[in-house]
Coordinates of C-alpha atoms in Angstrom, one line a residue:
M67 CA 9.3 46.7 11.2
V68 CA 8.0 44.7 8.0
E69 CA 11.3 44.6 6.5
E70 CA 13.4 43.0 9.0
S71 CA 11.1 40.3 9.5
D72 CA 10.9 39.9 5.6
G73 CA 14.6 39.6 5.7
N74 CA 14.5 37.3 8.6
G75 CA 12.1 35.3 7.0
R76 CA 13.9 35.3 3.4
L77 CA 17.4 34.0 5.7
T78 CA 15.3 31.0 7.6
R79 CA 14.2 29.9 4.5
I80 CA 17.4 30.0 2.4
S81 CA 19.5 28.5 5.7
A82 CA 16.2 26.1 5.9
F83 CA 17.3 25.3 2.5
I84 CA 20.9 24.7 2.8
F85 CA 20.7 22.4 5.8
L86 CA 17.9 20.5 4.0
H87 CA 20.3 20.1 0.8
T88 CA 23.0 19.1 2.8
E89 CA 21.6 16.4 4.9
H90 CA 20.1 15.2 1.7
A91 CA 23.9 15.0 0.4
I92 CA 25.1 13.6 3.3
Y93 CA 22.2 10.8 3.7
A94 CA 23.2 10.1 0.0
A95 CA 27.0 9.7 0.6
L96 CA 26.2 7.3 3.7
G97 CA 23.7 5.4 1.4
L98 CA 26.4 4.9 -1.6
L99 CA 29.2 4.1 1.1
L100 CA 26.8 1.2 3.3
A101 CA 26.1 0.1 -0.4
V102 CA 29.6 -0.7 -1.3
T103 CA 29.7 -2.3 2.1
A104 CA 27.3 -4.2 1.4
I105 CA 28.4 -5.5 -2.0
L106 CA 31.9 -6.6 -0.5
A107 CA 30.1 -8.2 2.5
L108 CA 28.5 -10.5 0.1
I109 CA 30.8 -11.0 -1.8
D110 CA 32.9 -12.2 1.2
A111 CA 30.1 -14.0 2.1
A112 CA 30.4 -16.0 -1.2
G113 CA 33.4 -17.0 -0.9
L114 CA 33.3 -18.1 2.4
T115 CA 30.3 -20.4 1.4
W116 CA 32.4 -21.6 -1.9
E117 CA 35.4 -22.7 0.5
A118 CA 33.1 -24.3 3.0
L119 CA 31.6 -25.9 0.2
H120 CA 34.6 -27.5 -1.3
A121 CA 35.9 -28.2 2.4
L122 CA 32.1 -29.8 3.6
G123 CA 33.1 -26.7 6.4
G124 CA 32.4 -27.3 9.8
A125 CA 30.5 -25.9 12.8
Q126 CA 33.2 -22.9 12.7
Q127 CA 32.9 -21.9 8.8
L128 CA 29.1 -22.8 9.0
L129 CA 29.3 -19.8 11.9
E130 CA 31.4 -17.8 10.3
I131 CA 29.2 -17.7 7.1
V132 CA 26.2 -17.2 9.1
D133 CA 27.7 -14.6 11.1
R134 CA 28.8 -12.9 7.6
L135 CA 25.3 -12.8 6.5
L136 CA 24.1 -11.6 9.7
F137 CA 26.1 -8.9 9.5
L138 CA 25.1 -8.3 5.9
L139 CA 21.3 -8.2 6.4
M140 CA 22.3 -5.4 9.3
L141 CA 23.8 -3.1 6.6
V142 CA 21.2 -3.5 4.4
E143 CA 18.4 -3.0 7.2
I144 CA 20.4 0.6 7.7
L145 CA 20.7 1.2 4.4
H146 CA 16.8 0.6 3.9
T147 CA 16.6 3.2 6.8
V148 CA 18.6 5.7 4.8
R149 CA 16.3 5.5 2.2
V150 CA 13.4 5.7 3.8
S151 CA 14.4 8.6 5.9
M152 CA 15.8 10.6 3.1
R153 CA 12.5 10.3 1.3
S154 CA 9.7 10.9 4.2
G155 CA 12.1 13.1 6.2
K156 CA 11.2 11.0 9.1
L157 CA 13.6 8.6 11.1
T158 CA 11.8 5.5 12.5
C159 CA 13.1 3.2 15.7
E160 CA 11.7 0.0 14.4
P161 CA 14.5 -0.2 12.2
F162 CA 17.2 0.2 14.4
L163 CA 15.7 -2.2 16.8
I164 CA 15.8 -4.7 14.1
V165 CA 19.6 -4.1 13.7
G166 CA 20.4 -4.4 17.4
L167 CA 18.1 -7.8 17.1
I168 CA 19.7 -9.0 14.7
A169 CA 23.4 -7.7 16.5
S170 CA 22.2 -9.7 19.5
I171 CA 21.5 -12.6 17.9
R172 CA 24.8 -12.7 16.0
R173 CA 26.6 -12.2 20.0
V174 CA 24.6 -15.0 21.2
L175 CA 26.1 -17.6 18.1
V176 CA 29.2 -16.4 18.7
I177 CA 28.8 -17.2 22.1
A178 CA 28.0 -20.6 21.8
L179 CA 30.8 -21.3 19.3
Q180 CA 33.6 -20.4 22.1
S181 CA 31.6 -22.0 24.7
S182 CA 31.0 -25.5 22.5
E183 CA 34.6 -25.1 22.0
I184 CA 36.0 -24.6 25.5
M185 CA 33.5 -27.3 26.8
H186 CA 35.2 -29.8 24.2
A187 CA 39.0 -28.5 24.8
K188 CA 41.3 -31.4 26.3
E189 CA 42.8 -28.5 28.7
W190 CA 41.0 -26.0 30.9
S191 CA 42.9 -23.5 32.1
A192 CA 41.7 -20.5 34.9
E193 CA 41.2 -18.0 31.6
K194 CA 38.9 -20.4 30.1
E195 CA 37.2 -20.7 33.2
A196 CA 36.7 -17.2 33.2
L197 CA 36.0 -16.7 29.4
F198 CA 33.1 -19.6 30.2
R199 CA 31.7 -17.5 33.0
A200 CA 31.6 -14.3 31.4
S201 CA 29.6 -15.9 28.6
M202 CA 27.2 -17.5 31.0
V203 CA 26.6 -14.3 32.4
E204 CA 26.2 -12.3 29.4
L205 CA 23.9 -14.9 27.5
P206 CA 20.8 -14.3 29.9
V207 CA 21.8 -10.7 29.7
L208 CA 21.4 -10.8 25.7
A209 CA 18.2 -12.9 26.2
G210 CA 16.7 -10.2 28.1
L211 CA 17.7 -7.5 25.5
I212 CA 16.3 -9.9 22.6
L213 CA 13.2 -10.4 24.6
T214 CA 12.4 -6.7 25.1
M215 CA 13.6 -5.8 21.5
V216 CA 11.0 -8.4 20.2
V217 CA 8.7 -6.5 22.6
S218 CA 9.3 -3.4 21.6
I219 CA 9.2 -4.3 17.6
F220 CA 6.0 -5.8 18.1
L221 CA 4.3 -2.8 20.2
L222 CA 5.9 -0.1 17.9
H223 CA 3.6 -2.3 15.0
R224 CA 0.5 -2.8 17.1
A225 CA 0.5 1.5 18.0
R226 CA 0.8 2.2 14.4
D227 CA -3.0 3.6 13.1
D228 CA -2.1 1.7 9.3
D229 CA -1.1 -1.7 10.8
R230 CA 2.1 -1.5 8.3
P231 CA 5.5 -2.4 9.8
A232 CA 7.1 0.9 10.8
G233 CA 9.7 2.1 7.6
E234 CA 7.7 0.9 4.9
E235 CA 6.5 3.4 2.6
E236 CA 3.5 4.7 2.2
P237 CA 2.3 4.3 -1.8
G238 CA 2.9 7.1 -3.8
P239 CA 0.2 9.4 -5.6
E240 CA 0.5 7.3 -9.0
T241 CA -0.1 3.9 -7.3
R242 CA -2.9 5.5 -4.9
G243 CA -5.6 5.5 -7.4
A244 CA -4.7 2.5 -9.4

């Protein structure tokens, strides 16, 4: 009986070791892909900014630049979450709320631009009217979602014992005594 439980304990340790290292390898690959994607998004945003500077960009170009930068911010926040999860072994929900908040703000900006273009259009079609009405329904829903996420982030921050934002790493042993 003792030999059987020792064998099961050894098998459990080996499988836990394999699963942990597999998880870390997947996190590392995901982090690498996110980093490459973020670098490409940064290069794209820089190119758009350069073009807008040369053309003295209008509202459409500026909104596209802000949209790309907010997308880049979302990628960096997700990359931070992956890094913290790899180090601590814990997954916190605040970074995902922040990504959702940024995505919602991006959508509000896009709706604002689309609505502005529809309102300044010379001809008013049934399709444009339907798009405008749908946008006017979507905006309050997004506002409620944004408010909910902000309150959730605030409550998560207040609920922490050490008064640090969720996702922030604890100081390592080398910096504690300094």
